[in-house]
XYZ file of C-alpha atoms in Angstrom:
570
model
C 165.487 44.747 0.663
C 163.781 44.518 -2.539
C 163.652 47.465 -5.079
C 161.866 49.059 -7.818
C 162.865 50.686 -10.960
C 160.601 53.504 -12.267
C 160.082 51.069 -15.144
C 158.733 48.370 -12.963
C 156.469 50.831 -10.848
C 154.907 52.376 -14.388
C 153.994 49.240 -15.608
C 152.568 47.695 -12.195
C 150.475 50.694 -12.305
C 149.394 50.414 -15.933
C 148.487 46.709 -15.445
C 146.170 47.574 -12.664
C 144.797 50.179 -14.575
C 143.985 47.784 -16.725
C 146.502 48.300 -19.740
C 150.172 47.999 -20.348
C 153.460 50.237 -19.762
C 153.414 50.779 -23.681
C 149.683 52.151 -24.395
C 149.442 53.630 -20.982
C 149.037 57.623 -21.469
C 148.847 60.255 -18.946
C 145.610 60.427 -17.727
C 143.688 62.611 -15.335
C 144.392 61.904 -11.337
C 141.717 59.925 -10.146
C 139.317 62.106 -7.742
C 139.561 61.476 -4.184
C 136.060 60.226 -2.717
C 134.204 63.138 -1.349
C 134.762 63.312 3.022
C 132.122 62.553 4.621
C 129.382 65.441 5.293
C 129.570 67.349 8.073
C 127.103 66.235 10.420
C 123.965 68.950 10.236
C 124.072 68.418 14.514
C 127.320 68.231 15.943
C 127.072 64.995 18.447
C 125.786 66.334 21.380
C 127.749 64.498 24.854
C 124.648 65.725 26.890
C 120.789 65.524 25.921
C 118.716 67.798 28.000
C 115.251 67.675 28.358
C 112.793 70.129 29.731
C 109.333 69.905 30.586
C 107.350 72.223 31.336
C 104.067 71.045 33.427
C 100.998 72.910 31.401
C 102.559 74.994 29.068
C 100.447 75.021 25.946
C 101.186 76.033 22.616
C 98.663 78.945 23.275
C 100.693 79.712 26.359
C 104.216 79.600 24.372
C 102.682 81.872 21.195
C 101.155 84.771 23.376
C 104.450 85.080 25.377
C 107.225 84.443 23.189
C 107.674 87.699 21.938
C 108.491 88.721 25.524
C 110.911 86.234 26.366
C 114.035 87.442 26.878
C 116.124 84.504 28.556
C 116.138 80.987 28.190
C 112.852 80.309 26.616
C 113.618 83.206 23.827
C 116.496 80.862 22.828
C 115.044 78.007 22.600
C 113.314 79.773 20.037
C 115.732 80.752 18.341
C 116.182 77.135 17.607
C 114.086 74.278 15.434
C 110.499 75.216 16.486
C 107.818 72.819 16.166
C 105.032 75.071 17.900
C 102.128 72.419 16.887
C 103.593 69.347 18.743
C 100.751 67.478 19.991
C 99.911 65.199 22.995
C 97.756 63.677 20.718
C 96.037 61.253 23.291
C 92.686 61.947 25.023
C 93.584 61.938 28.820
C 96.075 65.042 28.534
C 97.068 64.551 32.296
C 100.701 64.890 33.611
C 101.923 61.250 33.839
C 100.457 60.124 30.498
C 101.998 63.325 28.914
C 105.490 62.992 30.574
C 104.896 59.389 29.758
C 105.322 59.788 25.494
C 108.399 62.322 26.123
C 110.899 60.117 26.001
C 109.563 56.778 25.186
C 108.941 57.450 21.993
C 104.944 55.928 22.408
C 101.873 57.018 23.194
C 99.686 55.968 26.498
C 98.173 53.055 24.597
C 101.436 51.489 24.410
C 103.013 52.982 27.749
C 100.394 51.691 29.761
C 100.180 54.791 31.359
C 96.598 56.026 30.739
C 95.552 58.405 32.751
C 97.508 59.744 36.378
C 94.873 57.413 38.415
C 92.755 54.520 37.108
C 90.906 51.237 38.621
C 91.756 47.973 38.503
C 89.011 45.809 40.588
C 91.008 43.252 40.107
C 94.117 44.616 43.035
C 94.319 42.859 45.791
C 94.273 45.817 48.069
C 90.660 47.413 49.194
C 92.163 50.617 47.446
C 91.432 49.771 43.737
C 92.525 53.413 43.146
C 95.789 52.918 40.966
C 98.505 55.887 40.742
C 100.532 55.834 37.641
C 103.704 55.928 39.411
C 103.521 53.357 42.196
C 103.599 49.918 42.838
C 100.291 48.374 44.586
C 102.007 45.508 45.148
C 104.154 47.010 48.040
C 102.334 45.886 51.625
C 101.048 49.101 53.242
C 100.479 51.248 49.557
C 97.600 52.997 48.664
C 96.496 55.650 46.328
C 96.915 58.255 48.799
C 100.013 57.075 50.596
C 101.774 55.005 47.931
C 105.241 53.688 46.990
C 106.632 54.939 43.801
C 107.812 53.005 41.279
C 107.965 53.038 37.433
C 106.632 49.624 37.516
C 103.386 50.268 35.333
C 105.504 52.028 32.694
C 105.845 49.362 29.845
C 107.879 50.702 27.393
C 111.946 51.922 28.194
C 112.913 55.504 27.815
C 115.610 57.396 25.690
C 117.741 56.538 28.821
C 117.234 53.040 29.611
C 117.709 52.232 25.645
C 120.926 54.347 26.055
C 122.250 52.629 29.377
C 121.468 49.613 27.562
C 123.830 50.257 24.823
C 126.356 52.568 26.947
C 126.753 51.260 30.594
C 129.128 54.262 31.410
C 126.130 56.677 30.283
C 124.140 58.472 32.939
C 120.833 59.286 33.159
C 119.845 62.458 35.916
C 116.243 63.043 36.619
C 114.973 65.640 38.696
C 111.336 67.060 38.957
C 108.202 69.115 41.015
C 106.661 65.822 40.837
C 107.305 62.178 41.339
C 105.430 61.086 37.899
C 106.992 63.557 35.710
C 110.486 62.353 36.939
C 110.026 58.676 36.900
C 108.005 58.683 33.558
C 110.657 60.680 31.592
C 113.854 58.674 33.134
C 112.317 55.081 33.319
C 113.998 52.108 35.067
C 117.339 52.743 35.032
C 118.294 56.604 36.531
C 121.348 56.697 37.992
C 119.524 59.878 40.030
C 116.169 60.817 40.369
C 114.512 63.192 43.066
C 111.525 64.873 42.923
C 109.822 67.778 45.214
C 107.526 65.686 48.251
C 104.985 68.863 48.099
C 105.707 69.286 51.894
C 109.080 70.432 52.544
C 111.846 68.596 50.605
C 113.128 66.915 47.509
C 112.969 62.731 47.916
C 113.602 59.568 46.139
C 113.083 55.617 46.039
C 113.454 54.882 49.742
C 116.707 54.067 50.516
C 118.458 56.264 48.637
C 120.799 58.910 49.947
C 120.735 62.118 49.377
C 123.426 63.885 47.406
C 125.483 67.218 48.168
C 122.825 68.903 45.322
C 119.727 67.676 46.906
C 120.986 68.467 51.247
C 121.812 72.419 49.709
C 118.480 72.554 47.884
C 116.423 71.226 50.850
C 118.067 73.292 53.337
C 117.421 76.067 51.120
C 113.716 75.415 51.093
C 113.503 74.670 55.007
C 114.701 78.434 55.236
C 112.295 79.489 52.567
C 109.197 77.950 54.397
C 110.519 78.787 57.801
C 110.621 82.881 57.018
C 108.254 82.817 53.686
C 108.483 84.997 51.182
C 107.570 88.183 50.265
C 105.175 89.059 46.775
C 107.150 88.664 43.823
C 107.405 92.547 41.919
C 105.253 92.435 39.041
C 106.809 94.283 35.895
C 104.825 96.653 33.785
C 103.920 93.896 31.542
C 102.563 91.330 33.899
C 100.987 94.069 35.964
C 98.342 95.143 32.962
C 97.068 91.758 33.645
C 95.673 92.611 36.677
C 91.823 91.733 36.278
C 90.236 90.535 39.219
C 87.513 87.190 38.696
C 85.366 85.838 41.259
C 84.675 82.123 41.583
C 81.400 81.669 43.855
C 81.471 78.695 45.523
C 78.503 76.056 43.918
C 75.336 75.588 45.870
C 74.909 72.122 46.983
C 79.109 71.810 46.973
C 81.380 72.436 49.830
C 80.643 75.226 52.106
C 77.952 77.102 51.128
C 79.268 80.060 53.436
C 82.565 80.144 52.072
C 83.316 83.251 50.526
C 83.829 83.859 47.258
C 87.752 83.248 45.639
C 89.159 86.005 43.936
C 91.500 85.025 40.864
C 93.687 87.529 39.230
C 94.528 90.434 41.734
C 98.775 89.344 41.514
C 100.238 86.997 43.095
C 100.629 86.873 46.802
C 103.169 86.203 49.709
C 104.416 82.814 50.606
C 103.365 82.600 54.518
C 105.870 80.719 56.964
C 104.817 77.060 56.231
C 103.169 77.345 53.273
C 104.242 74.477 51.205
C 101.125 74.510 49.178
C 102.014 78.571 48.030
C 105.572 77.565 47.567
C 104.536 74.580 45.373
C 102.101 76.982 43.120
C 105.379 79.458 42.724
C 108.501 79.746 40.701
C 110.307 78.898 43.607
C 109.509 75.405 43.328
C 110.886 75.228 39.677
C 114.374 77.436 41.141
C 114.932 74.548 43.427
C 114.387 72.078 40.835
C 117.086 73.835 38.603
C 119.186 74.017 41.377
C 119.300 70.748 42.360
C 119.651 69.723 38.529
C 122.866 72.437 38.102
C 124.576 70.670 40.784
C 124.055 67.495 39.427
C 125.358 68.405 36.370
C 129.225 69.496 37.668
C 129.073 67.079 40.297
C 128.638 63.884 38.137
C 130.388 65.332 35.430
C 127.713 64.903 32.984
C 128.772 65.390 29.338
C 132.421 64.917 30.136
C 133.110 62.058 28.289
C 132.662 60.625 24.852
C 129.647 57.978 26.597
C 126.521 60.401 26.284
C 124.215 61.574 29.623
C 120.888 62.508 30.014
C 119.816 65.322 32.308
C 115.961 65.523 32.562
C 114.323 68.832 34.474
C 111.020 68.982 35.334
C 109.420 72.460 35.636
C 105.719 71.159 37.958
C 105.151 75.009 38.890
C 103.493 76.141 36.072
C 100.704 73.655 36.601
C 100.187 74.407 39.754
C 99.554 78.151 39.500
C 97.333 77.487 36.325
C 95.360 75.059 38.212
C 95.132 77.799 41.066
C 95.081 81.428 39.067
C 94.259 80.149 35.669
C 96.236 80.679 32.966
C 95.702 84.213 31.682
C 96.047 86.609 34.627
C 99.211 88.023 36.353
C 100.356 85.213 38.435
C 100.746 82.883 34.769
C 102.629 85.872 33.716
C 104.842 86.482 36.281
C 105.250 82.487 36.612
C 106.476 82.260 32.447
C 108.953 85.244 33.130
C 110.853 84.143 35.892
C 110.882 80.497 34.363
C 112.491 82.539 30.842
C 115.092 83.972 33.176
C 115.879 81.347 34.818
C 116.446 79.191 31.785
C 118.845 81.442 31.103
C 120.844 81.107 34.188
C 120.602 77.458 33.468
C 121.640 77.594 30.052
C 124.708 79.482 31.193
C 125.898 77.256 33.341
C 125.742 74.588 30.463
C 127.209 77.099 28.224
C 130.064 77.651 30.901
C 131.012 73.651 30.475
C 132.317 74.197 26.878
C 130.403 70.364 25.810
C 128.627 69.635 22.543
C 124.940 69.405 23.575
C 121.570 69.416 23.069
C 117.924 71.032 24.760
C 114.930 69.580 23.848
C 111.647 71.464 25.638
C 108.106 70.392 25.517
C 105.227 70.113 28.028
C 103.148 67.280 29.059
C 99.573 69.208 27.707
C 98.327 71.708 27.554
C 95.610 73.908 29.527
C 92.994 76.457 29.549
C 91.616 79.627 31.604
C 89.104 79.051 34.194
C 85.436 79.244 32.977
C 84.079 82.546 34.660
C 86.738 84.628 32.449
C 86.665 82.039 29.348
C 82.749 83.014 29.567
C 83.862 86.830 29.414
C 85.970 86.036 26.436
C 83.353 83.987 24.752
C 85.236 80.946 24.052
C 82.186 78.279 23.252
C 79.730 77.561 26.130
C 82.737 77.717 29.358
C 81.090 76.221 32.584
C 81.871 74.187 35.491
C 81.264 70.319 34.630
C 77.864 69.497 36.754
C 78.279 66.888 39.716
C 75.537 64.888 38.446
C 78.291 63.225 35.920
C 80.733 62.158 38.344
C 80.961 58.452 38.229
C 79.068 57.907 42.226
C 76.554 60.250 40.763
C 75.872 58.659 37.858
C 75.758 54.894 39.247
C 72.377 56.393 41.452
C 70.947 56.957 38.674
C 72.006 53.866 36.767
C 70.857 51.911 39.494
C 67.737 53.584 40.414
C 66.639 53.168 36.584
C 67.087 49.614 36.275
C 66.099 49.000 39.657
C 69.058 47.312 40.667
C 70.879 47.019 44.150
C 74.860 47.594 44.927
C 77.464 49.432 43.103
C 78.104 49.212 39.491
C 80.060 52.357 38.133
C 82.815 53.333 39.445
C 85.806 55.871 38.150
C 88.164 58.335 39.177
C 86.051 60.846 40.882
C 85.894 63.180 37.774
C 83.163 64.318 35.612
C 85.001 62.982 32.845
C 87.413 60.284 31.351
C 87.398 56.196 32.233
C 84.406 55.058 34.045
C 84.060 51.680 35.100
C 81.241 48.687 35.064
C 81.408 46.159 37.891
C 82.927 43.103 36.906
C 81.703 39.631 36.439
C 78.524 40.740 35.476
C 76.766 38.702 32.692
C 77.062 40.455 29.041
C 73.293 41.151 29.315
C 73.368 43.029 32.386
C 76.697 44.446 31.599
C 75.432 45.532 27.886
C 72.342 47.447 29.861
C 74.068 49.472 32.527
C 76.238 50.710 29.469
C 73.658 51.875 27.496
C 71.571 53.053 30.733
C 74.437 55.244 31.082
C 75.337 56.571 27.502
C 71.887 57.576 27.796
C 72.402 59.029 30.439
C 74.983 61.124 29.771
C 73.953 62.140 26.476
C 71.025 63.672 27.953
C 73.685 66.309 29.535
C 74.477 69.822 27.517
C 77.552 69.406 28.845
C 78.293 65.826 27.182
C 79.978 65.778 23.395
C 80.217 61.341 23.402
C 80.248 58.908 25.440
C 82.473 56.028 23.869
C 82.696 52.327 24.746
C 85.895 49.733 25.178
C 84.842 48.509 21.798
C 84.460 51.365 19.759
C 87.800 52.824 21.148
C 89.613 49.027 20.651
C 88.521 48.922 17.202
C 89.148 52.095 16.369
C 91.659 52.674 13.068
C 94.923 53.760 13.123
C 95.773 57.013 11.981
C 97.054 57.780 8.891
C 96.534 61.733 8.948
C 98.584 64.048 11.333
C 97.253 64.661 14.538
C 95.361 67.563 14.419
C 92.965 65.506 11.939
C 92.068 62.691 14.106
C 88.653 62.040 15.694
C 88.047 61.867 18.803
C 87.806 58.048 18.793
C 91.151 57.808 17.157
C 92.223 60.150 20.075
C 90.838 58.215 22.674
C 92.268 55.083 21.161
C 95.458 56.506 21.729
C 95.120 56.952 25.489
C 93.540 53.063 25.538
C 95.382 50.393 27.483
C 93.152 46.827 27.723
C 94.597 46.229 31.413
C 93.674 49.647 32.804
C 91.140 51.390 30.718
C 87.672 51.701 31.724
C 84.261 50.086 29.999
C 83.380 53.710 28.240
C 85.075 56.829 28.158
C 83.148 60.060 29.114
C 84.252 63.366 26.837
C 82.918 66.786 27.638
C 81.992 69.562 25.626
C 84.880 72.270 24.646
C 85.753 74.400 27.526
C 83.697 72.815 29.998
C 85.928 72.582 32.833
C 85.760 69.518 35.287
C 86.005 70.846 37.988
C 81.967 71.097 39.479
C 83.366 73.702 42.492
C 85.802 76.220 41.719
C 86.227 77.478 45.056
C 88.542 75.396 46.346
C 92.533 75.200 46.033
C 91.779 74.427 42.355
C 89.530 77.020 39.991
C 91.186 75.703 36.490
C 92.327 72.287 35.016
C 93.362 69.969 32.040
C 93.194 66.564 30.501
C 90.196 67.237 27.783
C 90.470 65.806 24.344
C 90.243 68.716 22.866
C 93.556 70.550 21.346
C 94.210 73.258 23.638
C 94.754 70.476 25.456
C 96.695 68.470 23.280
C 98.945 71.310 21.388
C 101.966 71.788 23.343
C 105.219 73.829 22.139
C 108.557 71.156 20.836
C 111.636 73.229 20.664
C 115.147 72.344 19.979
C 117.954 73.953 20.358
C 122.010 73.382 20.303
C 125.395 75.660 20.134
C 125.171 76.595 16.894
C 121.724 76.025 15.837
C 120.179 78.280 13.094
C 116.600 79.283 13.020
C 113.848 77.219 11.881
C 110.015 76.749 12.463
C 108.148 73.846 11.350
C 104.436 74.828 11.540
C 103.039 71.586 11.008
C 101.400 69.268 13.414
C 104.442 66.597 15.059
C 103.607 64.612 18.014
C 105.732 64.882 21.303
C 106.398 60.560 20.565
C 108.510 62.252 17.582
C 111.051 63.394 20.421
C 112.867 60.284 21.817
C 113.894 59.134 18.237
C 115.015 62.410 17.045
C 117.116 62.895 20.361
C 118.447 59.150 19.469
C 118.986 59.830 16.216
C 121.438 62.978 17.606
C 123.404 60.376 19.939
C 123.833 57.894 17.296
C 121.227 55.461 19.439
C 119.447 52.673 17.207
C 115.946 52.478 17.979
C 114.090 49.914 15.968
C 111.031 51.874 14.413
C 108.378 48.674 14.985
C 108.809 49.164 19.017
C 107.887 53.172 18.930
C 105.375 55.417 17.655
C 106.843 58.323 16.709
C 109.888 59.115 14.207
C 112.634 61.249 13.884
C 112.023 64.755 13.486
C 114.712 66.816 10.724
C 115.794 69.654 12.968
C 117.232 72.060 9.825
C 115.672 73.680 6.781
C 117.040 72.769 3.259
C 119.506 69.897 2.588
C 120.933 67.863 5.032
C 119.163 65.966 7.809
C 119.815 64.899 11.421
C 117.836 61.876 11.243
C 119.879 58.414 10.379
């Protein structure tokens, strides 16, 4: 073995110091490079995400003082309490669409829940946003799901992409929620049928999580339920509305609906009350708890997803509105539940990470918006709806046939006939805008063109117009020839006394504004009041996983989850 004298080691070092044994003096020690920052958010091993079907920023601000479970720690967390939908159609599949994608509806292809194409093969022409027309035997009302017309991948198909081993868990109140937040590649996905079960892609087998949870539920329905106990709080919302039904509409002898007394017992049977109910979203966590010890989610160092849909809330706005008893008891048992969920997580001992949002956001029904005064709150008139409108079209320019069609609504895509020469075609448009614009009711009426052309947006979302917002809800291959938008707070919904007294999907930002919070073991306090967009989620959520995601391919961008120095975003 060779050795070294202490003469030969001083003046290897001095020559590579760049001098010699003789003039080399004692010098300093060189400093060792600084270690690497500690990452601001430890590396989660499990992403979950939480949506919350309807609950608005307005929702989130006038309750969150009263949270005391889950939702009072997720704010606790980063709070972005402006995130917007910022699209037009502020529906549930568009909205759940831009979750975890990363893009808005323009680029998703997803642009409204139900559009037309005149072009499908089928007599149906009714497209749902989360089936696949193609399948023999599918229709609008019976159809086959499928995340076929969702363009773009999701936070989990990039991530099975680059991580094979990595799993991605969906589980939902509704088919479109769960498919549009988990994409193409779940490795589960089940979502609540609205009759008496949970269900998947057929074919699939049910797992030990979903059998308990339905047989749960099929004990629920058989016995129902009694009224949920209101607490003090939820109880001084008692106020009592009454909807009259609409002459002309439905049943003129129906009597009127009364909104607002508490909520009610579920009868035997009564899938419809058990949708509208926490229950619905109890089963949902359920099932998704399960899921989470039996496929050992987070164990490893190859990251999971584990998406939850909450679908109850929507339903009991849609039904009660949003500002009586039955939204309050709804938002309370959803904050305690949350908490049991959280628990469970908690219980695991993993690095992870909760992102909650909502896919829009809502509004009260317009007989008590009217007794609050908020703008000019009325039922849409039937004369807008699409069949409606196409008499009069028709009858004005004396021609014979069908030329408008849309989705039934007083609002949103209508269509023009195809193959029509541009003459004819350029007439029944402007027939129509005129229409319309004759209405009270009736803020624009925009066409294809304007809403194609339309610039991008350079300001945050908040400041856009409304063409700018209905350019981000436009899709070429499924958008209609002009794009109806109603006044604020006129609801459209023309009869009130039906299952539904209350809706969504305006343009208008209490519609739009939805709550983003964040939240991780460990996470300090902080509250970003500016206006984000719910497309900023997937890249942050990357960002936290280490998961490239070239910037050109999304629309949103990472979000910095901490105050001060130090960011999350790579």
């Amino acid at each position: 073995m060779r050795k070294f004298s202490l003469a030969g080691i001083a003046l290897a070092l001095a020559i590579c110091l760049g001098g010699t044994a003789a003039s080399a003096a004692p010098k300093k020690a060189a400093k060792a490079p600084p270690a690497a920052p500690e990452p601001v958010v430890a590396r989660p091993r499990l992403i979950v995400t939480i949506s919350i079907d309807q609950f608005s920023a307005d929702l989130f601000a006038e309750y969150r003082g009263h949270f005391s479970g889950g939702l009072k720690r997720l704010g606790e967390g980063a709070v972005f309490p402006s995130g917007y939908q910022s699209h037009a159609a502020t529906e549930t599949c568009p909205g759940h669409s831009t979750i975890l994608t990363g893009s808005r509806p323009s680029r998703t292809g997803i642009i409204a829940n139900n559009w037309i194409d005149p072009d499908a093969v089928r007599t149906d022409k009714r497209i749902y946003c989360a089936e696949d027309e193609t399948v023999e035997g599918s229709s609008s009302d019976n159809y086959t799901q499928s995340p076929v017309h969702l363009k773009v991948p999701t936070l989990g198909d990039r991530l099975k992409k680059a991580s094979p081993r990595s799993k991605v868990v969906s589980v939902s109140g509704k088919d479109r929620a769960a498919i549009m937040m988990a994409g193409h590649l779940p490795d589960e996905i089940w979502w609540w049928n609205g009759k008496r079960e949970f269900i998947s892609y057929k074919g699939k087998a049910a797992p030990p999580a979903v059998i308990a949870a339905n047989e749960a539920i099929d004990g629920v329905l058989t016995a129902g339920l009694p009224a949920p106990t209101l607490s003090p709080f939820c109880a001084s919302r008692i106020n009592p509305v009454e909807v009259k039904p609409i002459v002309g509409m439905g049943d003129p002898d129906a009597p009127p609906k009364i909104v607002g007394k508490a909520p009610g017992a579920i009868d035997p049977g009564n899938a419809a009350g058990f949708t509208a109910s926490s229950n619905l979203d109890s089963a949902t966590l359920d099932i998704a708890t399960r899921l989470l010890t039996d496929m050992a989610l987070g164990q490893d160092d190859d990251p999971d997803v584990l998406i939850v849909g909450l679908s109850a809330t929507d339903y009991v706005g849609h039904t009660y509105g949003t500002e009586g008893p039955e939204m309050c008891s709804q938002l309370m048992a959803i904050d305690a539940r949350l908490g049991t969920f959280f628990a469970a997580i908690d219980a695991l001992k993993i690095p992870y990470a909760v992102v909650l949002t909502a896919d829009h956001g809502g509004h009260d029904l317009p007989e008590r918006n009217r007794l609050r005064a908020l703008g000019e709150a009325d039922r849409a008139s039937v004369s807008l709806t699409p069949s409606v409108l196409d008499q009069k079209v028709t009858e004005a320019l004396n021609l014979e046939g069908f030329y408008i069609t849309g989705d039934g609504s007083p609002f949103g895509d209508y269509y023009i006939a195809r193959g029509l020469p541009k003459a004819q075609h350029d007439a029944i448009l402007a027939k129509a805008r005129e229409i319309l614009l004759q209405s009270p009711q009736v803020e624009a009426v925009l066409s294809a063109e304007e809403i194609s052309t339309a610039p991008k947006p350079a300001s945050p979302p908040n400041e856009w117009t409304l063409l700018q917002r209905a350019a981000a809800s436009y899709d070429k291959a499924h958008s209609g020839d002009f794009y109806v938008i109603l006044k604020s707070y006129i609801t459209p919904i023309p009869d009130g006394s039906g299952r539904y007294t209350a809706t969504h999907g305006s343009i208008w930002d209490y519609d739009r504004r939805v709550p983003m919070l964040f939240w991780w073991p460990g996470a300090t306090g902080f509250e970003q009041p500016n206006a984000v967009e719910t497309v900023d989620i997937m890249p942050t959520l990357a960002s936290l996983i280490g998961l490239d995601v070239p910037a050109g391919e999304i629309d949103g961008h990472c979000l910095d989850l901490v105050a001060g120095a130090g960011s999350n975003c790579r």
